[in-house]
Tab-separated table of C-alpha atoms in Angstrom:
chain	number	residue	atom	x	y	z
A	231	MET	CA	0.039	0.198	-0.081
A	232	PRO	CA	0.801	3.603	-0.890
A	233	GLU	CA	2.629	5.430	2.469
A	234	LEU	CA	2.575	9.130	3.054
A	235	THR	CA	5.856	9.863	1.487
A	236	THR	CA	4.538	8.468	-1.700
A	237	LEU	CA	2.530	11.780	-1.463
A	238	ALA	CA	5.555	14.429	-2.347
A	239	SER	CA	6.354	12.739	-5.826
A	240	PRO	CA	5.021	13.673	-8.681
A	241	LEU	CA	1.909	12.838	-10.456
A	242	ASP	CA	1.437	12.454	-14.444
A	243	VAL	CA	-2.036	12.825	-15.593
A	244	GLY	CA	-2.330	12.187	-19.090
A	245	GLY	CA	1.101	13.766	-19.642
A	246	VAL	CA	0.441	16.917	-17.609
A	247	ARG	CA	3.069	16.710	-14.774
A	248	ILE	CA	1.606	17.575	-11.079
A	249	ARG	CA	4.211	18.295	-8.585
A	250	ASN	CA	2.956	16.270	-5.663
A	251	ARG	CA	-0.337	14.308	-4.672
A	252	VAL	CA	-2.505	16.415	-2.081
A	253	PHE	CA	-4.942	17.885	-4.105
A	254	LEU	CA	-7.276	21.318	-3.383
A	255	ALA	CA	-10.900	20.111	-3.870
A	256	PRO	CA	-13.174	22.095	-5.988
A	257	MET	CA	-15.509	23.572	-4.032
A	258	SER	CA	-18.561	25.619	-5.284
A	259	GLY	CA	-18.441	29.332	-4.161
A	260	ILE	CA	-14.975	28.826	-2.429
A	261	THR	CA	-12.036	27.527	-4.638
A	262	ASP	CA	-12.450	30.889	-6.923
A	263	GLU	CA	-8.847	32.233	-8.191
A	264	PRO	CA	-7.879	34.263	-4.871
A	265	PHE	CA	-8.205	30.519	-2.818
A	266	ARG	CA	-6.542	28.491	-5.580
A	267	GLN	CA	-3.638	30.944	-5.763
A	268	ARG	CA	-3.239	30.997	-1.983
A	269	ALA	CA	-3.707	27.089	-1.717
A	270	HIS	CA	-0.873	26.957	-4.599
A	271	ALA	CA	1.427	29.254	-2.778
A	272	HIS	CA	1.091	27.037	0.422
A	273	GLY	CA	2.136	23.581	-1.811
A	274	ALA	CA	-0.818	22.298	-2.843
A	275	GLY	CA	0.125	19.954	-5.919
A	276	LEU	CA	-2.900	20.682	-7.773
A	277	VAL	CA	-5.960	23.280	-6.997
A	278	VAL	CA	-9.011	22.863	-9.352
A	279	SER	CA	-11.660	25.499	-10.040
A	280	GLU	CA	-15.052	25.552	-8.679
A	281	MET	CA	-17.621	23.589	-10.360
A	282	VAL	CA	-19.066	25.657	-13.896
A	283	ALA	CA	-22.252	24.924	-15.435
A	284	SER	CA	-21.640	23.462	-18.656
A	285	GLY	CA	-25.102	24.814	-19.976
A	286	GLU	CA	-24.317	28.346	-18.342
A	287	LEU	CA	-20.668	28.564	-19.754
A	288	ALA	CA	-21.660	27.632	-23.197
A	289	LYS	CA	-24.896	30.412	-23.111
A	290	GLY	CA	-22.029	32.761	-22.056
A	291	ARG	CA	-23.735	33.609	-18.486
A	292	ALA	CA	-22.243	36.411	-16.660
A	293	GLY	CA	-19.676	35.194	-13.959
A	294	CYS	CA	-18.384	32.068	-15.752
A	295	ASP	CA	-15.568	33.653	-16.948
A	296	LEU	CA	-14.133	34.454	-13.618
A	297	ARG	CA	-14.365	30.669	-12.832
A	298	ILE	CA	-12.607	29.706	-15.788
A	299	ARG	CA	-10.192	32.378	-16.644
A	300	HIS	CA	-6.503	31.347	-16.352
A	301	SER	CA	-4.630	32.497	-13.165
A	302	GLY	CA	-1.200	32.267	-13.530
A	303	LEU	CA	-0.614	29.153	-11.857
A	304	PRO	CA	1.529	26.298	-13.634
A	305	VAL	CA	-1.626	23.770	-14.088
A	306	HIS	CA	-4.823	25.406	-14.978
A	307	MET	CA	-7.797	22.419	-13.968
A	308	VAL	CA	-11.438	23.454	-14.990
A	309	GLN	CA	-14.433	21.275	-13.459
A	310	LEU	CA	-17.442	21.044	-15.149
A	311	ALA	CA	-20.772	20.014	-14.373
A	312	GLY	CA	-23.827	19.523	-16.453
A	313	ARG	CA	-26.042	16.831	-18.617
A	314	GLU	CA	-26.527	17.690	-21.395
A	315	ALA	CA	-23.796	16.286	-24.054
A	316	ALA	CA	-23.457	19.166	-26.217
A	317	HIS	CA	-23.296	21.594	-23.484
A	318	MET	CA	-20.465	19.557	-22.027
A	319	ALA	CA	-18.735	19.455	-24.869
A	320	GLU	CA	-19.085	23.211	-25.723
A	321	GLY	CA	-18.037	24.084	-22.079
A	322	GLY	CA	-14.936	21.524	-22.765
A	323	ARG	CA	-14.143	23.721	-25.650
A	324	ILE	CA	-14.432	26.975	-24.278
A	325	ALA	CA	-12.122	26.057	-21.016
A	326	ALA	CA	-9.792	24.522	-23.499
A	327	GLY	CA	-9.671	27.587	-25.222
A	328	GLU	CA	-9.092	29.630	-22.074
A	329	GLY	CA	-5.997	27.852	-21.606
A	330	ALA	CA	-7.143	24.514	-19.155
A	331	ASP	CA	-4.582	22.354	-18.875
A	332	ILE	CA	-6.834	19.405	-17.304
A	333	ILE	CA	-10.690	19.459	-17.344
A	334	ASP	CA	-12.563	17.587	-14.724
A	335	ILE	CA	-15.948	16.581	-15.033
A	336	ASN	CA	-18.170	16.589	-11.925
A	337	MET	CA	-20.543	13.272	-10.843
A	338	GLY	CA	-19.658	13.648	-7.162
A	339	CYS	CA	-21.857	16.613	-6.272
A	340	PRO	CA	-24.805	15.971	-3.961
A	341	ALA	CA	-26.585	19.031	-3.687
A	342	LYS	CA	-30.060	19.119	-4.170
A	343	LYS	CA	-30.118	22.217	-7.036
A	344	VAL	CA	-27.664	20.019	-8.759
A	345	THR	CA	-28.920	16.452	-8.658
A	346	GLY	CA	-32.368	17.949	-9.207
A	347	GLY	CA	-31.105	18.578	-12.367
A	348	TYR	CA	-30.112	15.576	-13.137
A	349	ALA	CA	-26.230	16.487	-12.774
A	350	GLY	CA	-23.275	16.051	-10.252
A	351	SER	CA	-23.797	12.753	-8.671
A	352	ALA	CA	-27.398	12.113	-9.971
A	353	LEU	CA	-25.469	10.916	-13.170
A	354	MET	CA	-24.514	7.837	-11.144
A	355	ARG	CA	-27.710	6.815	-11.517
A	356	ASP	CA	-27.464	6.359	-15.066
A	357	LEU	CA	-23.921	4.732	-16.054
A	358	ASP	CA	-24.966	5.297	-19.725
A	359	HIS	CA	-26.110	8.925	-19.857
A	360	ALA	CA	-22.868	9.839	-17.762
A	361	LEU	CA	-20.692	7.925	-20.043
A	362	SER	CA	-22.357	9.888	-23.180
A	363	LEU	CA	-21.096	12.858	-21.423
A	364	ILE	CA	-17.494	11.798	-20.788
A	365	GLU	CA	-17.326	11.002	-24.110
A	366	ALA	CA	-18.747	14.204	-25.451
A	367	VAL	CA	-16.099	15.863	-23.632
A	368	VAL	CA	-13.095	13.535	-24.416
A	369	GLY	CA	-13.903	14.014	-27.925
A	370	ALA	CA	-14.023	17.786	-28.013
A	371	VAL	CA	-10.709	18.594	-26.086
A	372	ALA	CA	-6.961	17.364	-26.988
A	373	VAL	CA	-6.233	17.864	-23.136
A	374	PRO	CA	-6.494	15.149	-20.130
A	375	VAL	CA	-10.355	14.808	-19.128
A	376	THR	CA	-10.744	13.631	-15.360
A	377	LEU	CA	-13.581	12.585	-13.350
A	378	LYS	CA	-14.857	13.137	-9.742
A	379	MET	CA	-17.759	10.799	-8.557
A	380	ARG	CA	-19.114	9.103	-5.163
A	381	LEU	CA	-19.132	5.810	-4.092
A	382	GLY	CA	-22.869	5.637	-6.081
A	383	TRP	CA	-26.161	7.464	-5.269
A	384	ASP	CA	-26.829	5.220	-2.240
A	385	GLU	CA	-26.023	1.788	-0.527
A	386	SER	CA	-28.153	-0.231	-2.400
A	387	ALA	CA	-26.275	1.156	-5.681
A	388	LEU	CA	-22.429	1.366	-5.156
A	389	ASN	CA	-21.270	1.437	-8.423
A	390	ALA	CA	-18.474	3.754	-8.821
A	391	PRO	CA	-15.751	0.855	-9.883
A	392	ILE	CA	-18.439	-0.028	-12.643
A	393	LEU	CA	-18.253	3.875	-13.548
A	394	ALA	CA	-14.423	4.601	-12.950
A	395	ARG	CA	-13.930	1.220	-15.512
A	396	ARG	CA	-16.265	2.367	-18.140
A	397	ALA	CA	-14.598	5.818	-18.225
A	398	GLU	CA	-11.029	5.103	-18.519
A	399	GLU	CA	-12.181	3.176	-21.740
A	400	ALA	CA	-13.891	6.242	-22.494
A	401	GLY	CA	-10.552	8.183	-22.361
A	402	ILE	CA	-10.577	9.578	-18.726
A	403	LYS	CA	-7.048	9.929	-17.425
A	404	MET	CA	-7.725	9.870	-13.585
A	405	VAL	CA	-10.748	9.525	-10.998
A	406	THR	CA	-11.192	11.352	-7.669
A	407	VAL	CA	-13.704	9.287	-5.377
A	408	HIS	CA	-15.559	10.436	-2.296
A	409	GLY	CA	-15.915	7.862	0.056
A	410	ARG	CA	-19.744	8.590	0.492
A	411	THR	CA	-22.867	7.875	-1.719
A	412	ARG	CA	-24.841	10.663	-2.850
A	413	CYS	CA	-27.791	10.190	-0.298
A	414	GLN	CA	-25.233	10.269	2.927
A	415	PHE	CA	-24.235	13.766	1.505
A	416	TYR	CA	-21.297	14.765	4.195
A	417	GLN	CA	-23.024	12.465	7.193
A	418	GLY	CA	-21.148	9.786	8.854
A	419	LYS	CA	-17.677	9.039	8.031
A	420	ALA	CA	-16.310	8.420	4.206
A	421	ASP	CA	-15.718	5.005	3.590
A	422	TRP	CA	-12.053	5.084	2.748
A	423	ARG	CA	-12.005	1.380	1.994
A	424	ALA	CA	-14.645	1.347	-0.455
A	425	ILE	CA	-12.419	3.518	-2.756
A	426	ALA	CA	-9.958	0.415	-2.832
A	427	ARG	CA	-12.437	-1.341	-4.962
A	428	VAL	CA	-12.143	1.636	-7.600
A	429	ARG	CA	-8.487	1.380	-7.361
A	430	GLN	CA	-8.502	-2.233	-8.518
A	431	ALA	CA	-10.933	-1.807	-11.197
A	432	VAL	CA	-8.577	0.504	-12.985
A	433	SER	CA	-4.906	1.326	-14.056
A	434	ILE	CA	-5.372	5.107	-14.301
A	435	PRO	CA	-4.305	6.994	-11.115
A	436	VAL	CA	-7.066	7.380	-8.527
A	437	VAL	CA	-7.608	10.000	-5.807
A	438	ALA	CA	-8.866	9.362	-2.404
A	439	ASN	CA	-11.123	12.110	-0.979
A	440	GLY	CA	-13.847	12.619	1.970
A	441	ASP	CA	-12.688	13.497	5.671
A	442	VAL	CA	-8.779	14.102	5.057
A	443	GLY	CA	-7.199	17.358	6.902
A	444	SER	CA	-4.163	16.008	8.554
A	445	PRO	CA	-1.346	14.034	7.241
A	446	GLN	CA	-2.255	11.341	9.969
A	447	GLU	CA	-5.683	10.824	8.007
A	448	ALA	CA	-3.893	11.015	4.738
A	449	ALA	CA	-1.892	8.446	5.138
A	450	ALA	CA	-4.253	6.508	6.709
A	451	ILE	CA	-6.781	7.116	3.515
A	452	LEU	CA	-3.975	5.908	1.279
A	453	GLU	CA	-3.310	2.599	3.697
A	454	GLN	CA	-7.053	1.648	3.425
A	455	SER	CA	-7.730	2.962	-0.489
A	456	GLY	CA	-4.711	2.336	-1.981
A	457	ALA	CA	-5.184	5.508	-3.752
A	458	ASP	CA	-2.327	7.125	-5.717
A	459	ALA	CA	-3.314	10.907	-4.644
A	460	VAL	CA	-5.446	12.523	-2.087
A	461	MET	CA	-7.756	15.245	-2.385
A	462	ILE	CA	-8.852	17.884	0.334
A	463	GLY	CA	-11.876	19.928	0.637
A	464	ARG	CA	-13.823	21.055	3.654
A	465	ALA	CA	-10.648	21.133	5.726
A	466	HIS	CA	-9.659	24.199	3.911
A	467	TYR	CA	-12.610	26.222	5.563
A	468	GLY	CA	-10.150	29.390	7.305
A	469	ALA	CA	-7.194	27.563	6.240
A	470	PRO	CA	-6.170	27.501	2.749
A	471	TRP	CA	-2.659	25.967	3.772
A	472	ILE	CA	-4.088	22.771	4.690
A	473	ALA	CA	-3.173	20.511	1.610
A	474	GLY	CA	0.531	22.335	1.415
A	475	SER	CA	0.706	21.241	4.862
A	476	VAL	CA	0.071	17.596	4.284
A	477	ALA	CA	2.479	18.034	1.008
A	478	ALA	CA	4.909	18.952	3.075
A	479	ALA	CA	4.580	16.743	6.065
A	480	ALA	CA	4.970	13.865	3.013
A	481	ALA	CA	8.294	15.246	1.662
A	482	GLY	CA	9.803	15.761	5.414
A	483	ILE	CA	10.122	19.513	4.899
A	484	SER	CA	8.633	22.547	6.795
A	485	ALA	CA	5.403	23.942	5.216
A	486	PRO	CA	5.363	27.403	3.070
A	487	GLY	CA	3.300	29.119	5.763
A	488	ILE	CA	2.754	32.505	7.146
A	489	SER	CA	4.353	33.864	10.381
A	490	GLU	CA	3.430	32.631	13.443
A	491	THR	CA	2.089	35.922	14.681
A	492	PRO	CA	-1.464	37.257	14.975
A	493	ARG	CA	-0.514	40.307	12.904
A	494	ALA	CA	0.616	38.285	10.186
A	495	LEU	CA	-2.609	36.241	10.336
A	496	ALA	CA	-4.343	39.219	10.215
A	497	ASP	CA	-2.626	40.922	7.313
A	498	TYR	CA	-2.720	37.475	5.574
A	499	VAL	CA	-6.487	37.339	6.113
A	500	VAL	CA	-7.016	41.204	5.013
A	501	ALA	CA	-5.041	40.258	1.905
A	502	HIS	CA	-7.664	37.423	0.701
A	503	TYR	CA	-10.357	39.962	1.772
A	504	GLU	CA	-9.018	42.659	-0.742
A	505	ASP	CA	-8.413	40.116	-3.292
A	506	MET	CA	-11.649	38.783	-3.485
A	507	LEU	CA	-12.964	42.720	-3.275
A	508	SER	CA	-10.952	42.904	-6.352
A	509	LEU	CA	-12.006	39.677	-8.247
A	510	TYR	CA	-15.690	40.384	-7.708
A	511	GLY	CA	-15.969	44.115	-7.339
A	512	ILE	CA	-17.329	46.047	-4.004
A	513	GLU	CA	-20.959	45.075	-3.948
A	514	SER	CA	-20.277	41.244	-4.787
A	515	GLY	CA	-17.219	40.892	-3.376
A	516	LEU	CA	-18.536	41.740	0.180
A	517	ARG	CA	-21.117	39.088	0.241
A	518	GLN	CA	-18.814	36.359	-1.400
A	519	ALA	CA	-16.261	36.835	1.086
A	520	ARG	CA	-18.132	36.916	4.330
A	521	LYS	CA	-17.912	32.906	4.497
A	522	HIS	CA	-14.229	32.800	4.167
A	523	LEU	CA	-14.316	35.550	7.044
A	524	GLY	CA	-16.759	33.749	9.270
A	525	TRP	CA	-14.392	30.379	8.745
A	526	TYR	CA	-11.114	32.592	9.657
A	527	LEU	CA	-13.023	33.753	12.702
A	528	ASP	CA	-14.127	30.590	13.351
A	529	ARG	CA	-10.870	28.651	13.540
A	530	HIS	CA	-8.378	31.318	14.611
A	531	ALA	CA	-10.333	33.671	16.629
A	532	ALA	CA	-13.139	31.481	18.291
A	533	GLY	CA	-13.355	34.014	21.278
A	534	VAL	CA	-14.452	36.940	19.346
A	535	SER	CA	-17.402	38.917	20.997
A	536	ALA	CA	-20.492	38.810	18.911
A	537	GLU	CA	-20.590	42.362	18.535
A	538	GLN	CA	-16.780	42.257	16.848
A	539	ARG	CA	-18.186	38.954	14.692
A	540	LYS	CA	-21.186	40.905	13.755
A	541	ARG	CA	-19.311	43.981	12.376
A	542	VAL	CA	-17.017	41.689	10.673
A	543	LEU	CA	-19.647	39.549	8.542
A	544	THR	CA	-22.207	42.618	8.086
A	545	SER	CA	-20.764	45.729	7.482
A	546	PHE	CA	-20.924	47.024	3.846
A	547	GLU	CA	-17.923	49.507	4.189
A	548	PRO	CA	-14.460	47.670	3.421
A	549	ALA	CA	-12.548	49.576	5.721
A	550	GLU	CA	-14.818	48.632	8.584
A	551	VAL	CA	-14.502	45.020	7.910
A	552	ILE	CA	-10.811	45.050	7.556
A	553	LEU	CA	-10.719	47.131	11.040
A	554	GLY	CA	-13.281	44.501	12.504
A	555	LEU	CA	-10.741	41.770	11.246
A	556	ARG	CA	-7.538	43.166	12.806
A	557	ASP	CA	-9.572	43.857	16.029
A	558	ALA	CA	-11.005	40.861	16.073
A	559	LEU	CA	-6.965	38.705	15.118
A	560	ALA	CA	-4.804	41.299	16.847
A	561	ASP	CA	-4.847	40.084	20.333
A	562	ILE	CA	-5.615	35.909	19.481
A	563	GLY	CA	-2.766	33.441	19.613
A	564	MET	CA	-2.187	31.262	17.119
A	565	SER	CA	-3.959	28.410	17.007
A	566	ASN	CA	-1.911	24.746	17.463
A	567	GLU	CA	-3.354	24.184	13.856
A	568	LEU	CA	-1.852	26.747	12.589
A	569	ARG	CA	1.529	26.874	14.067
A	570	SER	CA	1.739	22.976	12.885
A	571	ALA	CA	1.111	24.622	9.086
A	572	ALA	CA	2.896	27.688	9.114
């Protein structure tokens, strides 16, 4: 079985070289350009765009351009979602035209607004249709195409190994498996051992995902799944450096982080906030940033007063938000987690 040190080595995905095997998961509304740039700077091997609806992208809907535009990182990976083959193919062509080095197909999102439109993990209920989408994207682009899925729709249909095998035959170059069914959403514990059945079904790289946030958990998921790489999602809330810290632990080096001082953390959070305002504009940026600011406060300033928290998360004045952030973080000692990652 792979060991933690395996994660420090490069990985080839359809001819694209990935610098290490600890990846930032695509998360809608979270892994935008500022977040991906930070995760990459901290050492994540691969970062993936937030999910883009292929139909909206094909129709030129506002906002899609921000999700697929190249951010200057060595590997630009865009994730597409949808259920119409024509839209998926066109979305793939548009993303590749914008410089995508890898295109990922989403068949894992459990959100009702996605599965209700028969996209995301709902596609695991109809593998023939799922394969038609894979074939459409693979046939439309010259770059590698990958696939992200769950174990299945529910416990009665754990068909991830079948989908993975058919996807490989259709030209998919890597599969990522979240160790839960769609009907579990994020409840319970991810079944890392079940991912091993996918690893046994294919010869392409398999990435294990679900409930990983530390080097110890990364080592455990590798041991139980036999996967080639790990993907980390929700552990990054308020901590864009998590994948990088795991990769550094695998390599036996210090993680690229931030200085172990409250002021440095405040500077870091403020810079992230300002980058979001620059990307989205003041009005939209204020709203988009609030969840991130809330996670930073939850993680690193849990003792902040309700009044201070409200000031940060409800103000419509960027200067007031920044002042509130600095006040909230200035006197809070760095958490043990941040110290270990810095």
